[in-house]
Tab-separated table of C-alpha atoms in Angstrom:
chain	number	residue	atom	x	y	z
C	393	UNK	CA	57.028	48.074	140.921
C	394	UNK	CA	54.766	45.426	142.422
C	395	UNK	CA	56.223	43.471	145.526
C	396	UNK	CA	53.907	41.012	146.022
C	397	UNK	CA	56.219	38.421	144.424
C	398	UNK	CA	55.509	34.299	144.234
C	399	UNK	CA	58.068	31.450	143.876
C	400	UNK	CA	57.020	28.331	144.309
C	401	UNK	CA	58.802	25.872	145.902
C	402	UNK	CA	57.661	22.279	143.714
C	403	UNK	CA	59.311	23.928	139.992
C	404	UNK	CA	62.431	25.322	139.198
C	405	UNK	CA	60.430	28.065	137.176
C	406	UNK	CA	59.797	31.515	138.773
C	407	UNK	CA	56.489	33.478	138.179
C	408	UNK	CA	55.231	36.584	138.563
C	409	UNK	CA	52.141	37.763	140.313
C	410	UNK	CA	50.378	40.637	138.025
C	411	UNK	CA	50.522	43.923	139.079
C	412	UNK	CA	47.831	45.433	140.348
C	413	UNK	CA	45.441	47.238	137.760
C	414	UNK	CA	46.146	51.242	137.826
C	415	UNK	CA	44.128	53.674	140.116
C	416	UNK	CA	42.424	55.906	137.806
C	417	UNK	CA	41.100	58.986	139.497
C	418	UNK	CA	37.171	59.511	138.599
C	419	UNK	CA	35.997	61.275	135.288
C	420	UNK	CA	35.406	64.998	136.096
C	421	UNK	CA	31.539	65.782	135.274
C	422	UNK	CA	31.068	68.779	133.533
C	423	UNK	CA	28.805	70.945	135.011
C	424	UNK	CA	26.651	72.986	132.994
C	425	UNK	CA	27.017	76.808	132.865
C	426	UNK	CA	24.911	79.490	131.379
C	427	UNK	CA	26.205	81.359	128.833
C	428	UNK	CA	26.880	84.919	129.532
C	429	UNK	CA	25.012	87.652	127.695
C	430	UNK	CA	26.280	89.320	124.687
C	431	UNK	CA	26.959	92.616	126.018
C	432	UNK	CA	29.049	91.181	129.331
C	433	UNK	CA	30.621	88.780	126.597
C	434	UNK	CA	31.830	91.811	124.587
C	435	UNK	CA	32.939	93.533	127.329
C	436	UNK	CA	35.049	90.888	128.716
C	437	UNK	CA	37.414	90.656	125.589
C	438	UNK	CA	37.370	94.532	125.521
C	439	UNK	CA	38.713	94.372	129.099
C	440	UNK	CA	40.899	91.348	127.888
C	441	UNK	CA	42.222	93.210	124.668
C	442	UNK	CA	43.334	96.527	126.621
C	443	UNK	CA	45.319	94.452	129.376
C	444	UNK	CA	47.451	92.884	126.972
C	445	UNK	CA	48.184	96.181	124.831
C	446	UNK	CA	48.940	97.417	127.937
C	447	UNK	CA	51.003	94.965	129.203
C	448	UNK	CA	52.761	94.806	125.532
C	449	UNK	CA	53.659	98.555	125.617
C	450	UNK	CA	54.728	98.620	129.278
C	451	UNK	CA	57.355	96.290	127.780
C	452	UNK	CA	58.611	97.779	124.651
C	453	UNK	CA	59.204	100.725	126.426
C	454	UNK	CA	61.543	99.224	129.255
C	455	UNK	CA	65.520	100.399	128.596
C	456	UNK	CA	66.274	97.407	128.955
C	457	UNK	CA	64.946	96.931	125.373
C	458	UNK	CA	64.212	93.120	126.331
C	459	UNK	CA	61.223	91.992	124.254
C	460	UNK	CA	59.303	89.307	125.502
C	461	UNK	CA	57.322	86.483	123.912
C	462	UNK	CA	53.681	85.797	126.219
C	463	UNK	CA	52.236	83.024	125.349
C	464	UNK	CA	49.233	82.187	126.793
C	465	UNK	CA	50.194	80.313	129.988
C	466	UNK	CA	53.135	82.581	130.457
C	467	UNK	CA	54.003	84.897	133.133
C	468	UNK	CA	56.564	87.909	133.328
C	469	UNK	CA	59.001	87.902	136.247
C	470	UNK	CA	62.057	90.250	136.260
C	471	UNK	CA	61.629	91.511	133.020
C	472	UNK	CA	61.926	87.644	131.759
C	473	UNK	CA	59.219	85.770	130.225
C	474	UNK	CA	58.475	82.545	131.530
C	475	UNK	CA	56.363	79.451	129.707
C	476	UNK	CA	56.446	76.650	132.206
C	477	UNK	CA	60.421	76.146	132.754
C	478	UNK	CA	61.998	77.375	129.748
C	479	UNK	CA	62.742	81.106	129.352
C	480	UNK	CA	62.017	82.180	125.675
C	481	UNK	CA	63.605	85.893	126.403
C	482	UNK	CA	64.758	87.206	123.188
C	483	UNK	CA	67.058	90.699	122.354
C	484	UNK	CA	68.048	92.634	119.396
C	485	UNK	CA	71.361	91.195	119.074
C	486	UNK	CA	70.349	87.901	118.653
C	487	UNK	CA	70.413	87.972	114.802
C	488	UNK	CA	71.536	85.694	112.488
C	489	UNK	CA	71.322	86.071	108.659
C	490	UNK	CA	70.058	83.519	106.641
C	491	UNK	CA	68.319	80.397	107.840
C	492	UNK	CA	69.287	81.394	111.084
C	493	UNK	CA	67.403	84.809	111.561
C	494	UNK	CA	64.774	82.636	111.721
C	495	UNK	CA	65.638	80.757	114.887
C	496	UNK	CA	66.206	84.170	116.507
C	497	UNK	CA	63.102	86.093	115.895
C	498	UNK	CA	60.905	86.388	119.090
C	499	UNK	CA	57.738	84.258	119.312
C	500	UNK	CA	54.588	85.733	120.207
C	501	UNK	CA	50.988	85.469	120.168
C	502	UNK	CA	48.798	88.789	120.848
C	503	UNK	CA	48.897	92.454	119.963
C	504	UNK	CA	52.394	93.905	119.410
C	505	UNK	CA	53.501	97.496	119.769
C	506	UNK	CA	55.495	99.009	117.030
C	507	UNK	CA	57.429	102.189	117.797
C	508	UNK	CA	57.339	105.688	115.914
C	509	UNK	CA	60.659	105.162	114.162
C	510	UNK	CA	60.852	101.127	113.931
C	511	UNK	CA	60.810	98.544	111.569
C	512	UNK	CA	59.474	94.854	112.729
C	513	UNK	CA	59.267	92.130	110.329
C	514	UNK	CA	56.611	89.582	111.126
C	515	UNK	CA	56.460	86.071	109.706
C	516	UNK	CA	53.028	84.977	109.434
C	517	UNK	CA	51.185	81.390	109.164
C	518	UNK	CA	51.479	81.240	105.228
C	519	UNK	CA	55.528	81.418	105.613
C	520	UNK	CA	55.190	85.132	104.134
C	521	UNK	CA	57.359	88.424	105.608
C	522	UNK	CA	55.716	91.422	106.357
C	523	UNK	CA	57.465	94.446	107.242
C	524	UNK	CA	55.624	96.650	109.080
C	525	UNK	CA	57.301	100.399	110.021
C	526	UNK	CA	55.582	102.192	113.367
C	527	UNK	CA	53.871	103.568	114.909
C	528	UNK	CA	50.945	100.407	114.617
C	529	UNK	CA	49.414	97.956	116.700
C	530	UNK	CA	49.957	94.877	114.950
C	531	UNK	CA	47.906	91.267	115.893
C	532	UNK	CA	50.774	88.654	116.116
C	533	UNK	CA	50.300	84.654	116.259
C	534	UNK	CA	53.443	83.292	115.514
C	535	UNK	CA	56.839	85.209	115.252
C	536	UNK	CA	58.625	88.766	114.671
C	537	UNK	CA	61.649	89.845	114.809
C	538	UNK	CA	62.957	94.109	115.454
C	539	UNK	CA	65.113	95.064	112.773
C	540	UNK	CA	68.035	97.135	113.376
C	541	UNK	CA	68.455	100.495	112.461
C	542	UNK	CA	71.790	101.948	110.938
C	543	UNK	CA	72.501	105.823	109.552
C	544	UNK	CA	74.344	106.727	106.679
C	545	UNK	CA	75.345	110.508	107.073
C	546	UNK	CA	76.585	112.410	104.350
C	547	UNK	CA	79.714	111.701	102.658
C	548	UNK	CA	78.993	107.849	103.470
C	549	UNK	CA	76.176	104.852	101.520
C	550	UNK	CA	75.495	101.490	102.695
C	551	UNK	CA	77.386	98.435	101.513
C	552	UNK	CA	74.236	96.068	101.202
C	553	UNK	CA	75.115	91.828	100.781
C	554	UNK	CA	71.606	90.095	99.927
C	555	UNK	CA	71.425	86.687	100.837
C	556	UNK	CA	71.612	85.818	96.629
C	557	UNK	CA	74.734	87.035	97.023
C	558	UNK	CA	73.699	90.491	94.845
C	559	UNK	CA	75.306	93.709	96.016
C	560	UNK	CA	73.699	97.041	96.997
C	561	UNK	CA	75.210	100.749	97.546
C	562	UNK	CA	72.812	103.451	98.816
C	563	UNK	CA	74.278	106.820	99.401
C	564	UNK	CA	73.565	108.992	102.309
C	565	UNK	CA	72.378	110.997	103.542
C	566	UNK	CA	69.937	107.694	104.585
C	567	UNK	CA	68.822	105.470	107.195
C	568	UNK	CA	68.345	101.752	106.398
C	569	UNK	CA	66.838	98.693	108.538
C	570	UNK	CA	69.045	95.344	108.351
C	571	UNK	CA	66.830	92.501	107.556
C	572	UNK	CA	68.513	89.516	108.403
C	573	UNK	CA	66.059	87.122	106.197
C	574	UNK	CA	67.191	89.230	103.054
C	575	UNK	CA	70.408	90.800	104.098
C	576	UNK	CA	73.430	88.705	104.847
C	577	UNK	CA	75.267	92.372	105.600
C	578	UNK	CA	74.833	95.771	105.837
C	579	UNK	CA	77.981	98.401	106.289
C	580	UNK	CA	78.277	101.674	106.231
C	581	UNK	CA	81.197	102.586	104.272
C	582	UNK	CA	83.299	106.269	103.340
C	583	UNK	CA	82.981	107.310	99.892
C	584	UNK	CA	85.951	108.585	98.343
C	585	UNK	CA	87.004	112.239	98.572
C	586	UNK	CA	88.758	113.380	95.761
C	587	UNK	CA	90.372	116.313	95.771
C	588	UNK	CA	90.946	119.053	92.692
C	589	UNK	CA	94.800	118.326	92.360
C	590	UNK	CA	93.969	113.764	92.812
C	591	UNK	CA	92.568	110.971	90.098
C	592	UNK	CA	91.183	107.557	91.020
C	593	UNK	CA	91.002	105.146	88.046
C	594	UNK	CA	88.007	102.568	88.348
C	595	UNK	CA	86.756	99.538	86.489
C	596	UNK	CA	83.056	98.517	85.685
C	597	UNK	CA	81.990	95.537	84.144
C	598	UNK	CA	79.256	96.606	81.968
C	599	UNK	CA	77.321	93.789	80.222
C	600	UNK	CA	80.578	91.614	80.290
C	601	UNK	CA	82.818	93.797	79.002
C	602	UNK	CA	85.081	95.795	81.279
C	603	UNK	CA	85.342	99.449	80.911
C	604	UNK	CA	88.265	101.707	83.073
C	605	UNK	CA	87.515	105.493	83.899
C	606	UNK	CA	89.677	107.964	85.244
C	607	UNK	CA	87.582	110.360	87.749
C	608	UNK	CA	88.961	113.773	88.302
C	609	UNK	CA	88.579	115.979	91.499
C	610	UNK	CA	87.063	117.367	93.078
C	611	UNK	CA	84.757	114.987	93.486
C	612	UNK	CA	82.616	112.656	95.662
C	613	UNK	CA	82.960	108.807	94.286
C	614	UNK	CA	80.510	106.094	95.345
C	615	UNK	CA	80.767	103.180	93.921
C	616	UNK	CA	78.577	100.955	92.290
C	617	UNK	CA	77.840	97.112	92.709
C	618	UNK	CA	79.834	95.974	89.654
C	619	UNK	CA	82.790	98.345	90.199
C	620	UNK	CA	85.916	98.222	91.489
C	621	UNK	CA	88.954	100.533	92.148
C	622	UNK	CA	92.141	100.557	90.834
C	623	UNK	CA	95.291	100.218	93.513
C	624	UNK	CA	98.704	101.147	92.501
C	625	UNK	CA	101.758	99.367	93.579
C	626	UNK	CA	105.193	101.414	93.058
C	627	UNK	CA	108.733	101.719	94.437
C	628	UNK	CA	109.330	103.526	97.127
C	629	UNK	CA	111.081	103.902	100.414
C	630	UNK	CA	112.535	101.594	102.285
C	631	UNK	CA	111.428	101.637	105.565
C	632	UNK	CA	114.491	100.090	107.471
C	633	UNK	CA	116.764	102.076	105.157
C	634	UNK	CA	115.316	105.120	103.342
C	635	UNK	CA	118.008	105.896	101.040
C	636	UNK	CA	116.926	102.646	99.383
C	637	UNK	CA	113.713	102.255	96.666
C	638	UNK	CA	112.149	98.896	96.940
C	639	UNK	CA	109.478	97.545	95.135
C	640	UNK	CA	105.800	97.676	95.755
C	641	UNK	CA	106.536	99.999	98.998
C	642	UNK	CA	104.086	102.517	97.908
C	643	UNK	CA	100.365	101.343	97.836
C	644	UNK	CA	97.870	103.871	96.977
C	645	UNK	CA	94.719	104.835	95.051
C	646	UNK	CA	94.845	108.231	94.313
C	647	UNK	CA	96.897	110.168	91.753
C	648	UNK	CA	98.654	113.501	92.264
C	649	UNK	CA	98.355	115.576	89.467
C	650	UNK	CA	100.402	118.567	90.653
C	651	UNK	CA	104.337	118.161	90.278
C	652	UNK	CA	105.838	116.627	92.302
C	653	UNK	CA	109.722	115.512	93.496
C	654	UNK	CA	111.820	112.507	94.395
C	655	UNK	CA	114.595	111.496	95.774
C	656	UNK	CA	117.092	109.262	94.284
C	657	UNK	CA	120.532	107.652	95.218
C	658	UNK	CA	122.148	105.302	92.497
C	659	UNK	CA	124.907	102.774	94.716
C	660	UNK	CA	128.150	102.000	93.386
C	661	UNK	CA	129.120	104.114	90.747
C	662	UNK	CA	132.401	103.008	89.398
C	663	UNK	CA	134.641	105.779	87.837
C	664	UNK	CA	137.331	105.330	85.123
C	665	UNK	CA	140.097	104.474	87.657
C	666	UNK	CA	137.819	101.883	89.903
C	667	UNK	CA	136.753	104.469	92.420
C	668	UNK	CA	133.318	103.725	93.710
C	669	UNK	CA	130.808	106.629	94.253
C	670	UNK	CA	126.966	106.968	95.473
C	671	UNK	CA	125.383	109.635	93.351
C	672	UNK	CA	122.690	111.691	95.627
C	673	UNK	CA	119.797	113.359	92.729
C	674	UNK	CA	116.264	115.372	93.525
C	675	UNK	CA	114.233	114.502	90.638
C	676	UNK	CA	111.047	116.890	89.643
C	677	UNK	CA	108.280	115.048	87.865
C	678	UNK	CA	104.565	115.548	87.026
C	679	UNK	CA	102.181	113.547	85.438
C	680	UNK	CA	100.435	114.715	81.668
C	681	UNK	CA	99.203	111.666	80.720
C	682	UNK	CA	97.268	109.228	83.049
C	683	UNK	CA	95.818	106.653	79.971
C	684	UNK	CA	99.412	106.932	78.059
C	685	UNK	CA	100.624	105.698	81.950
C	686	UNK	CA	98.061	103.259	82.729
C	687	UNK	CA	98.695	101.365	79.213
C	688	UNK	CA	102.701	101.841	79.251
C	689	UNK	CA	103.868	100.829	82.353
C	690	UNK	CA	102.907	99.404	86.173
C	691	UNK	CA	105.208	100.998	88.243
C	692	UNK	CA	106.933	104.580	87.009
C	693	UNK	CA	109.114	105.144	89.813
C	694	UNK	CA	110.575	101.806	88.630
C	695	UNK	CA	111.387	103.192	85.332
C	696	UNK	CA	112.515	106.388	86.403
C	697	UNK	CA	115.526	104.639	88.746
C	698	UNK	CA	116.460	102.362	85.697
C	699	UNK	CA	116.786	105.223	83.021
C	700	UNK	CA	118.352	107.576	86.030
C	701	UNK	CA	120.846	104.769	87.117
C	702	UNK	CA	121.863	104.319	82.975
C	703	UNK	CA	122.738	108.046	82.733
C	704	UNK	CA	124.812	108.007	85.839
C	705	UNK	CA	126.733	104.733	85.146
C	706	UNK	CA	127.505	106.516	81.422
C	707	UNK	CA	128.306	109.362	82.393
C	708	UNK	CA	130.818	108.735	85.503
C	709	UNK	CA	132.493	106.052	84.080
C	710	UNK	CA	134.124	108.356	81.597
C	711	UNK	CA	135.890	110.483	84.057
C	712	UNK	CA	138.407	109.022	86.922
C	713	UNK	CA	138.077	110.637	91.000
C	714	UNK	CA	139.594	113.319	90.200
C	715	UNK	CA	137.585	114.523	87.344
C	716	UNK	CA	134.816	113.207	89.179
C	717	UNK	CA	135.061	116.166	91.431
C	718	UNK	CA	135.716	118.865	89.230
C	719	UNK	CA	132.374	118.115	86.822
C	720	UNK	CA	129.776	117.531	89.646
C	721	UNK	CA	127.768	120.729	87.940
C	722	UNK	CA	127.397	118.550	84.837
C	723	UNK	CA	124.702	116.279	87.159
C	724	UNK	CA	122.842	119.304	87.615
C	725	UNK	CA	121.711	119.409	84.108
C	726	UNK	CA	119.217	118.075	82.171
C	727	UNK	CA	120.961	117.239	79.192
C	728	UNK	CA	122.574	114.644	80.569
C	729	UNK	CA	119.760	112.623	81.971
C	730	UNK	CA	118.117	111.644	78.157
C	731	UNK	CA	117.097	108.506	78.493
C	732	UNK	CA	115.314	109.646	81.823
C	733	UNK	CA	113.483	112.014	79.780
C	734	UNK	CA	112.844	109.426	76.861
C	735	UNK	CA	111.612	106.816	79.237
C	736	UNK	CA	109.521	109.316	81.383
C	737	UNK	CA	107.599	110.919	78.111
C	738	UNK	CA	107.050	107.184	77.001
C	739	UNK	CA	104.709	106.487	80.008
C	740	UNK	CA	103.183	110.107	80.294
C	741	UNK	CA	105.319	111.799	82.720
C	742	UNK	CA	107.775	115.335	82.532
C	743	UNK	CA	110.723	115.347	84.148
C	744	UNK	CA	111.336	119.233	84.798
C	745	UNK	CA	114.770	119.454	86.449
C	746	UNK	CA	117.262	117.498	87.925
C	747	UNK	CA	119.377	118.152	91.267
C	748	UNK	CA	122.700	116.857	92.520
C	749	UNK	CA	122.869	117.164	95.924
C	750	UNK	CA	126.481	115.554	96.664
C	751	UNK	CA	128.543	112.356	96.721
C	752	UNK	CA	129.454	109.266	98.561
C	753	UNK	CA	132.419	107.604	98.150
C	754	UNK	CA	133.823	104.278	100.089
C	755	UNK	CA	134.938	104.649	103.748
C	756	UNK	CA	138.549	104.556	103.401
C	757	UNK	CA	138.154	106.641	100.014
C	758	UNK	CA	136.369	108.848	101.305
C	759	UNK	CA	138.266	109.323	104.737
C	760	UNK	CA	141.417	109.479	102.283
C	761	UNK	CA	139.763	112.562	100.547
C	762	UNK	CA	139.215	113.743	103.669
C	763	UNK	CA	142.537	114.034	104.947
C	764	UNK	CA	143.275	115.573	101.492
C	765	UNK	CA	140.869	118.010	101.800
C	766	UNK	CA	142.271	118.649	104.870
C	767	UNK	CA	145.737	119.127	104.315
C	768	UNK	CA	145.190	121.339	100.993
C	769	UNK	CA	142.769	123.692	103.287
C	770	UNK	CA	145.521	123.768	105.864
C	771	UNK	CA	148.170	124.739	103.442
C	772	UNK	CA	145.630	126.734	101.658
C	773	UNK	CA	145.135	128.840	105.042
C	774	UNK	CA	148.631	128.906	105.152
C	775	UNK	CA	149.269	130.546	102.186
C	776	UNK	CA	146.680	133.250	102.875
C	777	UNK	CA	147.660	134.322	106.350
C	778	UNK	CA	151.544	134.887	104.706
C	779	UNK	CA	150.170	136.326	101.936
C	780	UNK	CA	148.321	138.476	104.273
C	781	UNK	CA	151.133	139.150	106.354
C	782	UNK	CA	153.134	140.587	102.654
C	783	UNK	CA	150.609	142.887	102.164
C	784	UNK	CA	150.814	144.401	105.696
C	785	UNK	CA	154.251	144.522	104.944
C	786	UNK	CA	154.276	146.154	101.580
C	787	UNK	CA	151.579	148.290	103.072
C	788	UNK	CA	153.769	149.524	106.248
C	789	UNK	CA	156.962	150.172	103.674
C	790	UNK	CA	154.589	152.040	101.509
C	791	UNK	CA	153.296	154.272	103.868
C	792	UNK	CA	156.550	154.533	105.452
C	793	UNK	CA	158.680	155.709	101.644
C	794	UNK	CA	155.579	157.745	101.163
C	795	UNK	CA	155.507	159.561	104.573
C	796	UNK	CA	159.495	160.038	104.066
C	797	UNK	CA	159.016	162.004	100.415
C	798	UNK	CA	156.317	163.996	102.710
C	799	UNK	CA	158.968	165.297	105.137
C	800	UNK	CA	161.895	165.825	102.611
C	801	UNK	CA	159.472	167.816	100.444
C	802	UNK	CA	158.335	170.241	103.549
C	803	UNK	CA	162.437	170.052	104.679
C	804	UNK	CA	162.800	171.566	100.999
C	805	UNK	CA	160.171	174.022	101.415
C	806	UNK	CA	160.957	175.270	104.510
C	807	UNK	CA	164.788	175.919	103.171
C	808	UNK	CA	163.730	177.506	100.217
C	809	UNK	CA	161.380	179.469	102.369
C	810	UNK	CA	164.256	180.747	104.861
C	811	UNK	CA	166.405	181.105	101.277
C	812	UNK	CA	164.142	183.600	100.066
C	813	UNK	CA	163.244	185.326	102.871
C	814	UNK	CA	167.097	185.941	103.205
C	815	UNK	CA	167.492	187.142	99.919
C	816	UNK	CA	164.560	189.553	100.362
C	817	UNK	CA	166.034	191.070	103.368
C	818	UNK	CA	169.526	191.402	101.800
C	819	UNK	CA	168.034	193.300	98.589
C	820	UNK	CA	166.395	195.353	101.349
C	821	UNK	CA	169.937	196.419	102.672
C	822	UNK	CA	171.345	197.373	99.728
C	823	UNK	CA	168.720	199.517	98.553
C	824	UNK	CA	169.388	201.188	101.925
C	825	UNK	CA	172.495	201.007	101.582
C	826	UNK	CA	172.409	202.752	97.669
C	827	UNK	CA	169.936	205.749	98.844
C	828	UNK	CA	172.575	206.462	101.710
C	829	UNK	CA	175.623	206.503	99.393
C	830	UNK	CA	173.156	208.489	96.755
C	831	UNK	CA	172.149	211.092	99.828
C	832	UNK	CA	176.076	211.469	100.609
C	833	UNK	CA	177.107	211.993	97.599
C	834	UNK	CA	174.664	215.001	97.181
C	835	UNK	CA	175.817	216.265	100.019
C	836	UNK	CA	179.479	216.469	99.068
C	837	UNK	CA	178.386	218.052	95.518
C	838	UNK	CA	176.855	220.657	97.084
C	839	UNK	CA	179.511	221.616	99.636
C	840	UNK	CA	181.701	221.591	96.616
């Protein structure tokens, strides 16, 4: 500011001395210069061409994979691009869809270098895009952006968003460049593997009207923009208590067609004389009917433990404990389970067979039967070992009566034996003694 300040003393006003007029430094004079021949003239923007392509490749090929915007004043330092003091460095990841890719695409003005393999979208004076794939040299005065490159293998397609908001699946195997000025996403998503035993069930809207299909394995599904797949919400397990069935515990998309099995406890069971009892079933099911099921009910397992549950509740309430326990094979067969099998071929299913697989009754109930069981297996034991113990006996007496008509009979023998061997020798002496008096008696006759 100036300083050469006056106030004079004869006025109560103040003034101002004008600043000084400004120093202007001299006009330059131009000084007149030849102009160079046509050949050197040529050859200089040959020479000038080849240093920049030069300098552009040098770049593009760094691992840094920075790519730098040279203006005409700028310099490089660092792999950085300088324009005076603001840095205008620019990287693949800096993307934004929409309005915003445009913000983020890297300015340059000269030759740019597009890669075997690449995809660079360019946005020239006239507000067009042009997508240019490499290898090519490409002039450049304004912007340009390096789209980024994503595989789809097989067994996989791209999920593309447009910026209209349309939808896009390609399958793979496929490679596709994100273009954030069309693309407000790109994905790469599994297609579904269906196997030859699973079913998916899909909807289409197809010129407003929604149509549902049921796709069988095996098969490979990708689906289309207007499509949509069908999720099932059942009962099912409980998972703080597994015993239980609560609902929409079992979220899937895929059918089994191959039969399967369940298990199922109905609670509180109340028999004729007020006994409570949990009822433990296997159920075996399959599925015949996938469009009688999709139009009859939401959730089968539900209706299975409601029709289950009425045939228990009938059927044990007619009997007391006791009875109870002596008709548990009844629960093993299927006849008793009809309006299971009613409900279950109402919404497509089969039920094959039905298991028991034992009882629960209350604590002290139970520990009562228990002791029960206890005590009549105790006396039960009881009566086995003494009944064991008769049969030793009997057995033992037996032998022993039998082994004493053994020795009588060879006492007999031997007596008769020793009877008739005396009776032998005795006939043996008389005979002897009846030839001696026969011989005597001859002997006196003839002396006579």
């Amino acid at each position: 500011p100036p300083t050469n300040h006056t106030f004079p003393s004869s006025s109560s006003q103040r003034t101002l001395a004008s600043p000084p007029p400004p120093q202007h430094p001299p006009p330059l004079t131009p000084r007149p210069c030849s102009p160079l021949p046509l050949p050197q003239l040529a050859s200089v923007m040959l020479l000038s061409t080849l240093f920049r392509a030069t300098t552009t490749r040098s770049i593009l090929s760094r691992p840094t994979h920075i790519y730098t915007a040279r203006g005409p004043s700028t310099s490089v330092r660092n792999n950085r691009t300088w324009s005076g003091s603001r840095e205008t460095t620019k990287t693949v990841t800096d993307v934004k869809a929409g309005e915003g890719a445009a913000n983020s695409m890297i300015w340059k003005r000269g030759l740019v270098l597009v890669p075997q393999g690449e995809v660079f979208a360019f946005l020239r004076r006239t507000g067009n895009i042009e997508i240019v794939h490499g290898p090519r040299r490409v002039w450049c005065f304004g912007r340009y952006l390096p789209l980024p490159r994503l595989v789809a293998k097989p067994g996989e397609y791209f999920r593309v968003v447009h910026i209209s908001g349309k939808e896009e699946y390609i399958p793979g195997p496929a490679e596709f460049f994100h273009n954030p000025l069309e693309h407000r996403s790109v994905t790469v998503e599994q297609a579904i593997n269906i196997n030859s035993n699973e079913a998916i069930v899909t909807y289409q809207d197809v010129k407003g009207i929604v149509v549902r299909s049921v796709h069988r394995g095996p098969l490979l599904h990708i689906p289309t923009s207007k499509e949509w797949l069908h999720t099932f919400s059942w009962h099912g397990a409980d998972p703080h208590d597994p015993s239980k069935k609560i609902p929409s515990a079992l979220k899937f998309s895929k059918l089994m067609l191959i039969p399967n099995q369940m298990y199922i406890d109905v609670p509180d069971v109340r028999t004729k004389d007020d006994a409570l009892v949990n009822v433990k079933l296997m159920v075996f099911y399959a599925l015949t009917d996938i469009e009688q099921m999709l139009d009859s009910t939401h959730d089968p397992i539900g209706e299975f433990l409601n029709g289950i549950t009425a045939d228990i509740i009938d059927k044990v309430s007619t009997y007391s404990f006791a009875e109870f326990k002596d008709r548990v094979n009844e629960l093993s067969e299927l006849a008793t389970y009809q309006m299971l099998v009613k409900r279950a071929s109402g919404i497509g299913y089969e039920i094959s067979k039905v298991v028991f697989r034992g009882y629960h009754a209350s604590d002290k109930l139970q520990q009562m039967h228990n002791t029960a069981i206890e005590t009549r297996t105790q006396l039960t034991l009881e009566g086995e070992t003494e009944e064991q113990r008769q049969v030793l006996a009997d057995f033992v007496l037996k032998k022993e009566l039998t082994r004493s008509r053994e020795e009588q009979q060879m006492e007999e023998q031997q007596k008769n034996h020793e009877q008739k061997m005396l009776l032998i020798s005795h006939t043996e002496a008389l005979k002897r003694k009846e030839s001696d008096l026969v011989f005597r008696l001859k002997e006196t006759h003839e002396i006579d």
